[in-house]
Each structure stands twice: as structure tokens, then as C-alpha cells.
Coordinates of C-alpha atoms (C1' of nucleotides) in Angstrom, one line a residue:
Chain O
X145 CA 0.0 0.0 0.0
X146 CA 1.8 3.3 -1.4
X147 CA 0.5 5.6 1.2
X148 CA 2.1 7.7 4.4
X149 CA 1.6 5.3 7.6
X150 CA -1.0 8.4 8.6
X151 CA -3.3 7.8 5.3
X152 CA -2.6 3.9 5.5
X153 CA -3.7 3.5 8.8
X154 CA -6.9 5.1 8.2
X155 CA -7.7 3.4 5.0
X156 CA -7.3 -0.2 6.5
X157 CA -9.5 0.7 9.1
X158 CA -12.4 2.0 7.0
X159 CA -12.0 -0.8 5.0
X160 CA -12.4 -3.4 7.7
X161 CA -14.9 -1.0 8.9
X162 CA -16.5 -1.0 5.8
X163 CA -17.0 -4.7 5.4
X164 CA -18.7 -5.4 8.7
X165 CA -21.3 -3.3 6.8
X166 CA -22.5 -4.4 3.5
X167 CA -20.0 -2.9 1.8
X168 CA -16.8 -5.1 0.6
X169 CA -13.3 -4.1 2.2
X170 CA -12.1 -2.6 -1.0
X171 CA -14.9 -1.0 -1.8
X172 CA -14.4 1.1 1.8
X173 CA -10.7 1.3 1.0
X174 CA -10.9 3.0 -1.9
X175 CA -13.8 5.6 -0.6
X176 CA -11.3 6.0 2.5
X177 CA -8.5 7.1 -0.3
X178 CA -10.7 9.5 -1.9
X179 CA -12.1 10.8 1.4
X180 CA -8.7 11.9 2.2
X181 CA -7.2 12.5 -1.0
X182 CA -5.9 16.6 -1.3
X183 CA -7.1 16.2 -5.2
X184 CA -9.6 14.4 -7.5
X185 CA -8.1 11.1 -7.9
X186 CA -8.3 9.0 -11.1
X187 CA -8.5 5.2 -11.3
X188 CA -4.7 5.0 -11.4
X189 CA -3.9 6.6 -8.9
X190 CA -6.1 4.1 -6.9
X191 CA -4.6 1.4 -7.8
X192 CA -1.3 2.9 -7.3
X193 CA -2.0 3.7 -3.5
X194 CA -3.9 0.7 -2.9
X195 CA -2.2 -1.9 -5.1
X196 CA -5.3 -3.6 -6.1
X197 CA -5.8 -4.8 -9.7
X198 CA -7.5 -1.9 -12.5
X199 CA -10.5 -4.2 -12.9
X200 CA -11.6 -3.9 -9.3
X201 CA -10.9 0.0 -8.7
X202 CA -13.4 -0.2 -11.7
X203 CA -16.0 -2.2 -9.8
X204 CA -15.1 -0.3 -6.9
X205 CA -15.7 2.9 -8.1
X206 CA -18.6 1.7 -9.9
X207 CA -20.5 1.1 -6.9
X208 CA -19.5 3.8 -5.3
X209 CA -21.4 5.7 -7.5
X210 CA -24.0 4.0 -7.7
X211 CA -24.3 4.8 -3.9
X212 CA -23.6 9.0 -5.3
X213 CA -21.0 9.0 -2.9
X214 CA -18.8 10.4 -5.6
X215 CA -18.4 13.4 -7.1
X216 CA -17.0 13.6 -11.1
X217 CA -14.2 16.1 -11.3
X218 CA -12.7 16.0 -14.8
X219 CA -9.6 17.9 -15.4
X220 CA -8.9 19.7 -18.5
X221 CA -6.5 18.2 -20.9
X222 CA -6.7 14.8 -19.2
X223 CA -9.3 12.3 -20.8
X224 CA -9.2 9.6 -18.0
X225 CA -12.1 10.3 -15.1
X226 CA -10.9 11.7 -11.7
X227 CA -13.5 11.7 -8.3
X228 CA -13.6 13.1 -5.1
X229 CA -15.5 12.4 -2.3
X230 CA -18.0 15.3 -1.3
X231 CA -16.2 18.0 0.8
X232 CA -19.5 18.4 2.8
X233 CA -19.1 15.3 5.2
X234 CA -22.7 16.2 6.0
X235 CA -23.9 16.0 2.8
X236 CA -21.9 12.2 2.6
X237 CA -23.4 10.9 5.8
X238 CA -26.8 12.2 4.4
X239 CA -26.1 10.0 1.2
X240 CA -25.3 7.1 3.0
X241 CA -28.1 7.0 5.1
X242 CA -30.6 7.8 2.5
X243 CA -29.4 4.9 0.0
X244 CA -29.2 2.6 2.9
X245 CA -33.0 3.6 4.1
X246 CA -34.1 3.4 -0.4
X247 CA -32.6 -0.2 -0.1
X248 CA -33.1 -1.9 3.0
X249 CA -35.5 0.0 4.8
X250 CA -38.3 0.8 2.0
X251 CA -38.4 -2.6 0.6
X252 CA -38.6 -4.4 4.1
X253 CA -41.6 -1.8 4.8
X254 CA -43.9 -2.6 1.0
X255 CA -42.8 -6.1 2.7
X256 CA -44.7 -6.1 6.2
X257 CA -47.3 -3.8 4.7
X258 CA -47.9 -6.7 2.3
X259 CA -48.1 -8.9 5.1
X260 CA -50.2 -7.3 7.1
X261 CA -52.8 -7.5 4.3
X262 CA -53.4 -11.2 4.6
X263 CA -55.6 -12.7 6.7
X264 CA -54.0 -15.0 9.6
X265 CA -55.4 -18.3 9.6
X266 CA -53.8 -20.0 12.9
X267 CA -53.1 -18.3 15.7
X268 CA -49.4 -18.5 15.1
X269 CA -49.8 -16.2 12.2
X270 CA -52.2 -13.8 14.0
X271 CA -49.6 -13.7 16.6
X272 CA -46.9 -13.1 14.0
X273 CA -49.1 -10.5 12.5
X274 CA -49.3 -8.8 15.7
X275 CA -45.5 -8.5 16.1
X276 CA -44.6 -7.5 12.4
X277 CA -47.5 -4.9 13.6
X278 CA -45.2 -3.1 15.7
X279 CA -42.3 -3.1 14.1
X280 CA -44.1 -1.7 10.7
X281 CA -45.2 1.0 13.4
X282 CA -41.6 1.5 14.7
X283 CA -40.2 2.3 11.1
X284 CA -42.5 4.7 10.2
X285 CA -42.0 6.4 13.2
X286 CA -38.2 6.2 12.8
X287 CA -38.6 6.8 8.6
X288 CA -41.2 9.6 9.7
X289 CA -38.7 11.7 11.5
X290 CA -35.9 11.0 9.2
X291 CA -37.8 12.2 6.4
X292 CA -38.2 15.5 8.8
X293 CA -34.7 16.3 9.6
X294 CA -33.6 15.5 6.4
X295 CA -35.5 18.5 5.6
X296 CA -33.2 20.7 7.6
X297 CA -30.2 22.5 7.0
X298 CA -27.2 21.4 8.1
X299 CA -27.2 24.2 10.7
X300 CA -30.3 23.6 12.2
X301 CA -29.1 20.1 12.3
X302 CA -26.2 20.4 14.3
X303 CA -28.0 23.1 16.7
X304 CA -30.4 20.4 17.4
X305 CA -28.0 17.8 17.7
X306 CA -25.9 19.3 20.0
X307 CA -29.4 19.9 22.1
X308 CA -30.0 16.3 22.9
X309 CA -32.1 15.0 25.3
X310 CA -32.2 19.4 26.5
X311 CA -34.9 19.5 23.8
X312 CA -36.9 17.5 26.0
X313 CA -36.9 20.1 28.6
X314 CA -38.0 22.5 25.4
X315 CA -41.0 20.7 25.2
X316 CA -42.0 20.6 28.8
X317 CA -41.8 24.7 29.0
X318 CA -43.7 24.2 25.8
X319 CA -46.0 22.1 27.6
X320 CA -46.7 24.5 30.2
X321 CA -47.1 27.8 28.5
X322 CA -49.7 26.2 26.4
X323 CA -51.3 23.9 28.4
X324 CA -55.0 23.9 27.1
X325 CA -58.1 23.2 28.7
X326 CA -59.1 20.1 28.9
X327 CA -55.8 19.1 29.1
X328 CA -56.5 16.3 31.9
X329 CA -58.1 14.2 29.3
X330 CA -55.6 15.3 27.1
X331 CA -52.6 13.9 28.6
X332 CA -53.7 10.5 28.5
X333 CA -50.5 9.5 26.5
X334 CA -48.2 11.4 29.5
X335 CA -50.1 9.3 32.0
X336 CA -47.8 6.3 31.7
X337 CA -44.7 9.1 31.7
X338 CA -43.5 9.8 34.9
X339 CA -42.0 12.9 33.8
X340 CA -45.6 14.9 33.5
Chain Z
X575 CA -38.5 -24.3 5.8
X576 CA -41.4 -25.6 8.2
X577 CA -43.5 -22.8 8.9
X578 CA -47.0 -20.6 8.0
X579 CA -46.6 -18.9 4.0
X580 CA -47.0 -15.8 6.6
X581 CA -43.7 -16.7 8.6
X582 CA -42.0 -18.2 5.6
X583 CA -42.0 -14.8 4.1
X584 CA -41.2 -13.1 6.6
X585 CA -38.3 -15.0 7.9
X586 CA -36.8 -14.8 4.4
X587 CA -37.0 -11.6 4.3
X588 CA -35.3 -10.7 7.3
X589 CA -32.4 -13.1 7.0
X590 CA -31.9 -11.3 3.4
X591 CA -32.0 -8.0 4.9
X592 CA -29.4 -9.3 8.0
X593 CA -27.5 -10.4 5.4
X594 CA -26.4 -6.8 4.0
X595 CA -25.8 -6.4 7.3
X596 CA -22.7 -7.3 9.4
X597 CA -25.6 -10.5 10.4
X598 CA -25.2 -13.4 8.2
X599 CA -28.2 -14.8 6.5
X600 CA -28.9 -17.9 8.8
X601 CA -28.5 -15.7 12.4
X602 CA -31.0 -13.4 10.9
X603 CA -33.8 -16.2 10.1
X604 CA -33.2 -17.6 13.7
X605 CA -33.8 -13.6 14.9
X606 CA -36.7 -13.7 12.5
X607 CA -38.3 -16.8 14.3
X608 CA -37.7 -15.7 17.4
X609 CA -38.9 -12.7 16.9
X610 CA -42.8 -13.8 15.7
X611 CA -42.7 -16.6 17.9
X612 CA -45.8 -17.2 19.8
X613 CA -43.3 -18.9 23.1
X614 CA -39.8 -19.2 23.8
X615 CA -37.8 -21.5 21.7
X616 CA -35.2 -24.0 22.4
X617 CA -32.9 -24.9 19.2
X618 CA -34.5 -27.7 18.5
X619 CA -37.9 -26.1 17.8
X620 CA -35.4 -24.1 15.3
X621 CA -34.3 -26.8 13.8
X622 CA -37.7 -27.8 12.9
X623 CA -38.6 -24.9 11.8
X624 CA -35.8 -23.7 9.4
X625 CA -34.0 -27.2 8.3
X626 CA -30.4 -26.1 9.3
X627 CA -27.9 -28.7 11.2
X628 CA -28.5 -28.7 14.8
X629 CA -24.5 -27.1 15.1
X630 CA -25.3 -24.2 13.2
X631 CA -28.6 -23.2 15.3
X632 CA -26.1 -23.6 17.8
X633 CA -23.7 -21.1 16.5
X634 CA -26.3 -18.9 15.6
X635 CA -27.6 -18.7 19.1
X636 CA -24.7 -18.3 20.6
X637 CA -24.0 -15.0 18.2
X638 CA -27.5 -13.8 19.2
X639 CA -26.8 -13.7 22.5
X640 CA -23.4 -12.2 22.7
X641 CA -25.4 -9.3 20.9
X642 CA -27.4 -9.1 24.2
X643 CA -30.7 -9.7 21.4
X644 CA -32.2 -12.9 23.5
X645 CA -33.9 -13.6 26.6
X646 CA -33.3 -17.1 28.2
X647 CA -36.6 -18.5 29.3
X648 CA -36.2 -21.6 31.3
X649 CA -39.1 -24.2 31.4
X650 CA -39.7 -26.3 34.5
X651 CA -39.2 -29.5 33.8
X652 CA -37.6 -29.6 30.7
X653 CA -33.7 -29.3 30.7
X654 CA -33.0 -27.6 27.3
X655 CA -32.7 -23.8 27.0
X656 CA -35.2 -21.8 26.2
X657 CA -35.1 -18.3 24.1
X658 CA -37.1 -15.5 23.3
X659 CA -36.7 -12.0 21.7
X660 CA -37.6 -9.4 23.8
X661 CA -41.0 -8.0 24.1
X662 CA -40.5 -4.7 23.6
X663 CA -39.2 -4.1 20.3
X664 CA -37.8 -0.3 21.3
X665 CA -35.6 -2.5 23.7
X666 CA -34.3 -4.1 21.2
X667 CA -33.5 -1.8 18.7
X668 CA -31.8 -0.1 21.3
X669 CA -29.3 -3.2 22.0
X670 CA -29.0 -3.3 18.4
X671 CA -27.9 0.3 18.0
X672 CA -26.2 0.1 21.2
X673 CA -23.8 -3.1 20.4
X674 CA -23.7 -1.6 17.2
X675 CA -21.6 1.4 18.5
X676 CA -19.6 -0.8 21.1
X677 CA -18.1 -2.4 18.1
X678 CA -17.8 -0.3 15.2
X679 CA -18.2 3.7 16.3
X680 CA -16.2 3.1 19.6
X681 CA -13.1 1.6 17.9
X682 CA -13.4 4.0 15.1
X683 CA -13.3 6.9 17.3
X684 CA -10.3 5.4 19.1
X685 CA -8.2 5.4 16.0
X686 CA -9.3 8.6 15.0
X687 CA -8.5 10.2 18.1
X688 CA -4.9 8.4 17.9
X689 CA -4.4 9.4 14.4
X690 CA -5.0 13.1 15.6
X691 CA -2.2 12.7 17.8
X692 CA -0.1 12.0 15.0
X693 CA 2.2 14.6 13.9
X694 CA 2.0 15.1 10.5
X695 CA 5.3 15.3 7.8
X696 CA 3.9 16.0 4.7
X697 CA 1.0 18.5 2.7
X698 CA -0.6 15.3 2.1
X699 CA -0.9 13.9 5.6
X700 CA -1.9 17.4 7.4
X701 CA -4.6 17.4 4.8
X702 CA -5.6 14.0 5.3
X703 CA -6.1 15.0 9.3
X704 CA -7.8 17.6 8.8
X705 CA -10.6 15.2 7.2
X706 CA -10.1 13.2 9.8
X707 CA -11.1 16.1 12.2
X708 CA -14.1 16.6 10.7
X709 CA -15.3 12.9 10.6
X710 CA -14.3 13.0 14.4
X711 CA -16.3 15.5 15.3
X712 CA -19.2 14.6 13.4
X713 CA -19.4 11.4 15.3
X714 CA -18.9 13.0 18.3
X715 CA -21.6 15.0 17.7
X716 CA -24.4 12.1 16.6
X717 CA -22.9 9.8 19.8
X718 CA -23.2 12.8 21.9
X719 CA -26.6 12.9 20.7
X720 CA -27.3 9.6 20.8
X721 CA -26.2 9.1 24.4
X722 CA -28.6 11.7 25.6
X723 CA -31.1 10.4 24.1
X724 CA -30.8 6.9 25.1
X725 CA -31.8 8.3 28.7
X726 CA -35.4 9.1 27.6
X727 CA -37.9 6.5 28.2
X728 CA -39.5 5.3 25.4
X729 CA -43.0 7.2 25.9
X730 CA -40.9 10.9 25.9
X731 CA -38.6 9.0 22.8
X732 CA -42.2 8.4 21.1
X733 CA -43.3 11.8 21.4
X734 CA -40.1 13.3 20.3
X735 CA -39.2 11.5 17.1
X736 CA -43.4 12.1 16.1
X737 CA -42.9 15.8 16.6
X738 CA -39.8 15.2 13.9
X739 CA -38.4 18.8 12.4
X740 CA -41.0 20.5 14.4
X741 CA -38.7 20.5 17.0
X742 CA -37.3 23.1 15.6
X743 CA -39.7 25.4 15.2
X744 CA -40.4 25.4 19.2
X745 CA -36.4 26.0 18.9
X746 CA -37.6 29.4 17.5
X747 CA -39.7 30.1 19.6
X748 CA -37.5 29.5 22.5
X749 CA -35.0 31.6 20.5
X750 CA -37.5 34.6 20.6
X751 CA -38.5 34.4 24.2
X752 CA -34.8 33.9 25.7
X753 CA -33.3 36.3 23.0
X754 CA -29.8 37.2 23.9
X755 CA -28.0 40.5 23.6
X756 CA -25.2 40.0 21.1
X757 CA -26.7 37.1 19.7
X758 CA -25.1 37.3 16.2
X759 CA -21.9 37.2 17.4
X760 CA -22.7 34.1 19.5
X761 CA -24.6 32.6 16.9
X762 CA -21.5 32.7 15.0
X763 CA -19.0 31.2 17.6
X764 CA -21.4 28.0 18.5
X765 CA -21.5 27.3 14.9
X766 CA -17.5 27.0 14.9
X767 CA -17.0 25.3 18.4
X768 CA -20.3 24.0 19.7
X769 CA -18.1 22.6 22.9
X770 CA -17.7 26.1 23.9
Chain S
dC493 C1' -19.6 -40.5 40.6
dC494 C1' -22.5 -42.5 36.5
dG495 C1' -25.2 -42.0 32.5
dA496 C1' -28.6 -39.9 29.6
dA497 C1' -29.8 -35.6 27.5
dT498 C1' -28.1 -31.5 25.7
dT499 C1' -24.9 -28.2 24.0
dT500 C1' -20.5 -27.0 22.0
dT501 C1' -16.4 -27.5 19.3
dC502 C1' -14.0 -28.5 15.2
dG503 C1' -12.1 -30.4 10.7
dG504 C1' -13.3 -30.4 6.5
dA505 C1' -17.1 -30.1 2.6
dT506 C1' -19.8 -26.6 0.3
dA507 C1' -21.2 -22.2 -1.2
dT508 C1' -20.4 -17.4 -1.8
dT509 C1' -17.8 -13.5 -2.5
dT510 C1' -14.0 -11.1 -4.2
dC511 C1' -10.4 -10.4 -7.4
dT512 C1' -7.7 -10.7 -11.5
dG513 C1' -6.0 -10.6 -16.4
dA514 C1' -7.5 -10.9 -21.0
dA515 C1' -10.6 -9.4 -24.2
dA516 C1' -14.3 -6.4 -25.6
dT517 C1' -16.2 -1.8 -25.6
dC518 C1' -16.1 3.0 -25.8
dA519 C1' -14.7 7.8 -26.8
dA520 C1' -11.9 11.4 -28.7
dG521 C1' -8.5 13.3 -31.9
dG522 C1' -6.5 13.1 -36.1
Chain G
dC292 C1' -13.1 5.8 -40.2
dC293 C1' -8.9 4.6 -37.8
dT294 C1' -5.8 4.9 -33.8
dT295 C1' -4.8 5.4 -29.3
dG296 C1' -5.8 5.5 -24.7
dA297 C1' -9.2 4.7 -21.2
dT298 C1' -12.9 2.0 -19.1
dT299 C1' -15.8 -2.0 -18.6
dT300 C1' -17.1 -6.8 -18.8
dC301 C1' -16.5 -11.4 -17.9
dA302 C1' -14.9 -16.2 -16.9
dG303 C1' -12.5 -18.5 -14.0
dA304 C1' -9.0 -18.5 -9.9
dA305 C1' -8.3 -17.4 -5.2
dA306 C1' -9.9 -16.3 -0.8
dT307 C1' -13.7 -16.2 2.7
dA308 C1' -17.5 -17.5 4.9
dT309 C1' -20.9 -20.7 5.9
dC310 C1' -22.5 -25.1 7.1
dC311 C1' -22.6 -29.9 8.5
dG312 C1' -21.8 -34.3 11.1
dA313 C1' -19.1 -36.6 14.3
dA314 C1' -16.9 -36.4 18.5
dA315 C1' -16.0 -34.0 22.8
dA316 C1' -17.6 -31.5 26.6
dT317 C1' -21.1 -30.1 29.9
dT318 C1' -25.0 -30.5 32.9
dC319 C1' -28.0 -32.5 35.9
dG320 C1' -30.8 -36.3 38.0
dG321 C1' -30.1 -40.1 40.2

DNA sequence: CCGAATTTTCGGATATTTCTGAAATCAAGG
DNA sequence: CCTTGATTTCAGAAATATCCGAAAATTCGG
């Protein structure tokens, strides 16, 4: 691996990093080598750090896009293709999580949904029913919220983050200026909540 | 594969899904059974249900559990074990994300944080930390945030993630009540160091 | 302690994934 | 069009991961 020890330490990690998620080792290698790269970087110069054959920086690369992780940078007077990653590492982590949710977490959703449709004939399966019941419920809550945040700017984003559970305390003071009438009946979802 | 169409599909599905994750194919159908099960299991009863070698149910068990995702449920009277998922299905998704972060955000923020250390030699390397800084501190940030909001009980975690980005707008409005003098200039700095 | 029932370990068979080099395809300039 | 350089495809080799059955270990009731 033709990299400083700095670079190459951080490029086998992602990659090992990389393939306990569904993505292979390379793969995460060479995305690590563009992440860090001070210029757009052509095939070549992959396989040049990371001494892997041209076919597989190909594949590599390939998929990589088709995640739009990459960014196309061609440079004048040079036919061959050169990428970057994003500079916005907000605007990468965004990416990721949105192709992840378009191809794990929407299909396994039209998949319970579908489920859900059919009519239980033992118990077992009304059971079963029951449980993929709440978990449907769970990712739309969870997809629900995403979708909401996503809608943010980066900004706002980080403000909220750095609220954490604070925001919590937001919605109490919220809760009290305006408490309405009625509200006994109201708070029948705080009831369980010992926080009231 | 001896179970309901209902189950069948369902079980597929989820092992395929585990299987783009870290989770290999098998471990996730044994989840998956678990998981809709109308009773605790022992591996036997998983045998029977999904046609794998005794061994492997074994194997796959024994993963499951060092992920904290099972509940041992003896029965009097009989002496094989006994498992079932948890009930509450927020329980486990927090274990999941929870080991999740043991295993690969933990390390990865240890080798950041050593890498940062490092005293660069060359353009290339202080340019490479200084990506390095910003991935650091965006997982800071989201662990930060997750941390905090592990502490909620589920009911106030409910009622948080349905509010979604309209947490922010009670964010204005807490803006406008506790309006600070100077507040551009702070504005500015929290943007910059939100540690501050 | 012994022995039956149960679980775990482990070597190697099987299946899957990853990787490569050669050949095919593509694209731009002459 | 043809040449040259770049990229992609693809079939099979190499490397990994998964899975099984047999044997070893463990556990618990006598």
C-alpha cells in the first residue's frame, strides 16, 4: 500500500470498517483514499495507493457511485475520469443513510405492509401478524422523523444535535405555556410518563 | 423451511436483509423466528422450523446472544434452553444500535482520536487529518446525541421522534423568548466550536 | 460418581464473494 | 473511419464465509 503510515492506517481501518457493513473491504478502501485525497483522484492513482488490480478499482468505483458518494471532477486536458469524495461530510453521511434507508428500509416496509394484508389463519400467524404490527409501526416512526430532519439545513441540524435530550426540557416549558383546557383528558398518552 | 406462508416470508426476508448487514443470512432467520414466535424456543424447535444442522442453530444462538438480542426463558421441567426475543421491540432496537456502536463507532473513534495525535510530515498527511477532524467531530456530535437520548424512556422518545423537524420550530420560539444580547456574534462562535 | 440428555467444538465439505487478467467496448483526436 | 488510450465486462482463480456431522464436553438427575 503506497500511502504515508498516517493515510494507511486510516484506509485499513475503514475498509475493515466497511465490510462489517454491506459494503466489501475494497470498496471502503478505496472511498477512505478518496475521502482523504488533497485532489480528484483517477482510477490509477487508486490502484497505485492501494495496489489492487485496474479491474476492481473499476467495480469499486462503480459502486461507489451507484451509492452517489462520488463526485465527477474532470480535469482539463486529461481524458481519463478523476472523483472526489464530497467535501461536505454532511452532505456524505446524508447519502449514506438515504441509500441505505431506499434499499433496505423501504423494501422491508412494502414487505410487512404486504403482510399485514393477509388474513391470519392459525393463531401463530395472528400472533406473528401482531408482532410484524409493531415493528411496521416503529419504522414509520423512525422513517417519519428522518424524512423530517432530512429536511433541515445542516445548521439547524447540528444546533439540534448538540441539544440532545435538552430538547426534551423544550417541550415541557412548551407544555406549560400552552397547556389547554381540557388538558386532563388530554394527557392521556403522558399518564404512563412519569416525567408529567 | 417448516413454517406458516406468513412466517416463511417473513423470515426470508429478514435473514436477506441481516444479510447486508454485518448479520449473516442464517443468524438473521433464527432472529426472525424468534422474533414472531408465539413462546420461547429451544434450538431444536429451530431446527424444525428452518432445516439447518443442529450445530449451526447452535452457532447462531450463541452469536445472538453475545449481541445481548435474547432472553433465556427456562421451562420447569424440561432441561433444554429456552429463548425468546424481547417483548418490547424499542428494547431491542436499542441493544442493536447500542452493540452496534460498542463495536464499530467506539473503535473507530479510538483510531481517530490516535491518528489526531499523530504529527504530520507532509501536505498530504496534514490534509488528510484535517478530514479526519471533521469525521471526528461529526461522530462525536451524533454519539453525543445519541447518548442523551438513550436516557429518555420510550414514551418521551415516542413523542419526540413524532414531533420530527418541528422541533425546531419550538427552537424558534424559544429563540424569541430567551433572546440574547449579542446574539449574532454568538450565533457565529457556537457554529464554529459547539463545545464552547 | 455414573449415565442420559443437551450443547459446543472442530475439521473439512460446500457455497459465496472477491479479485484478476484478458478481451471487448467505448470515446476522442487526427 | 482509424488509432490510441481509457474503461468495462467477464470467466474462472483465489480467498472467505458458511454449514454440516461426528466427536468431545457439559450438565443434571439419580
Amino acid at each position: 500500500m503506497n500511502l504515508p503510515a498516517l493515510c494507511e492506517a486510516f484506509v485499513l481501518h475503514f475498509g475493515e470498517m466497511g465490510s462489517r457493513w454491506g459494503i466489501n473491504r475494497t470498496v471502503g478502501q478505496i472511498y477512505a483514499v478518496l475521502f482523504i485525497a488533497e485532489r480528484p483522484l483517477c482510477a490509477d492513482d487508486i490502484v497505485e495507493r492501494l495496489g489492487l488490480s485496474r479491474s476492481n478499482v473499476s467495480m469499486g468505483l462503480k459502486e461507489l457511485q451507484s451509492w452517489n458518494l462520488l463526485r465527477r471532477r474532470p480535469m482539463p486536458g486529461d481524458r481519463r475520469e478523476f472523483f472526489a469524495a464530497p467535501d461536505d461530510i454532511y452532505a456524505i453521511v446524508r447519502t449514506l443513510v438515504d441509500e441505505r434507508k431506499k434499499r433496505e428500509i423501504d423494501p422491508t416496509l412494502s414487505v410487512l405492509r404486504e403482510l399485514l394484508m393477509r388474513t391470519p389463519v392459525t393463531p401463530e400467524e395472528r400472533h406473528a401478524q401482531s408482532r410484524l404490527k409493531d415493528m411496521h409501526e416503529l419504522i414509520e416512526l423512525l422513517t417519519g422523523w428522518y424524512a423530517e430532519v432530512q429536511k433541515l439545513e445542516t445548521e439547524r441540524l447540528i444546533q439540534l444535535l448538540s441539544l440532545g435530550s435538552k430538547v426534551a426540557k423544550v417541550l415541557d416549558i412548551k407544555d406549560h405555556l400552552f397547556a389547554l383546557p381540557g388538558g386532563k383528558a388530554k394527557s392521556k398518552a403522558a399518564a404512563n410518563s412519569p416525567g408529567a
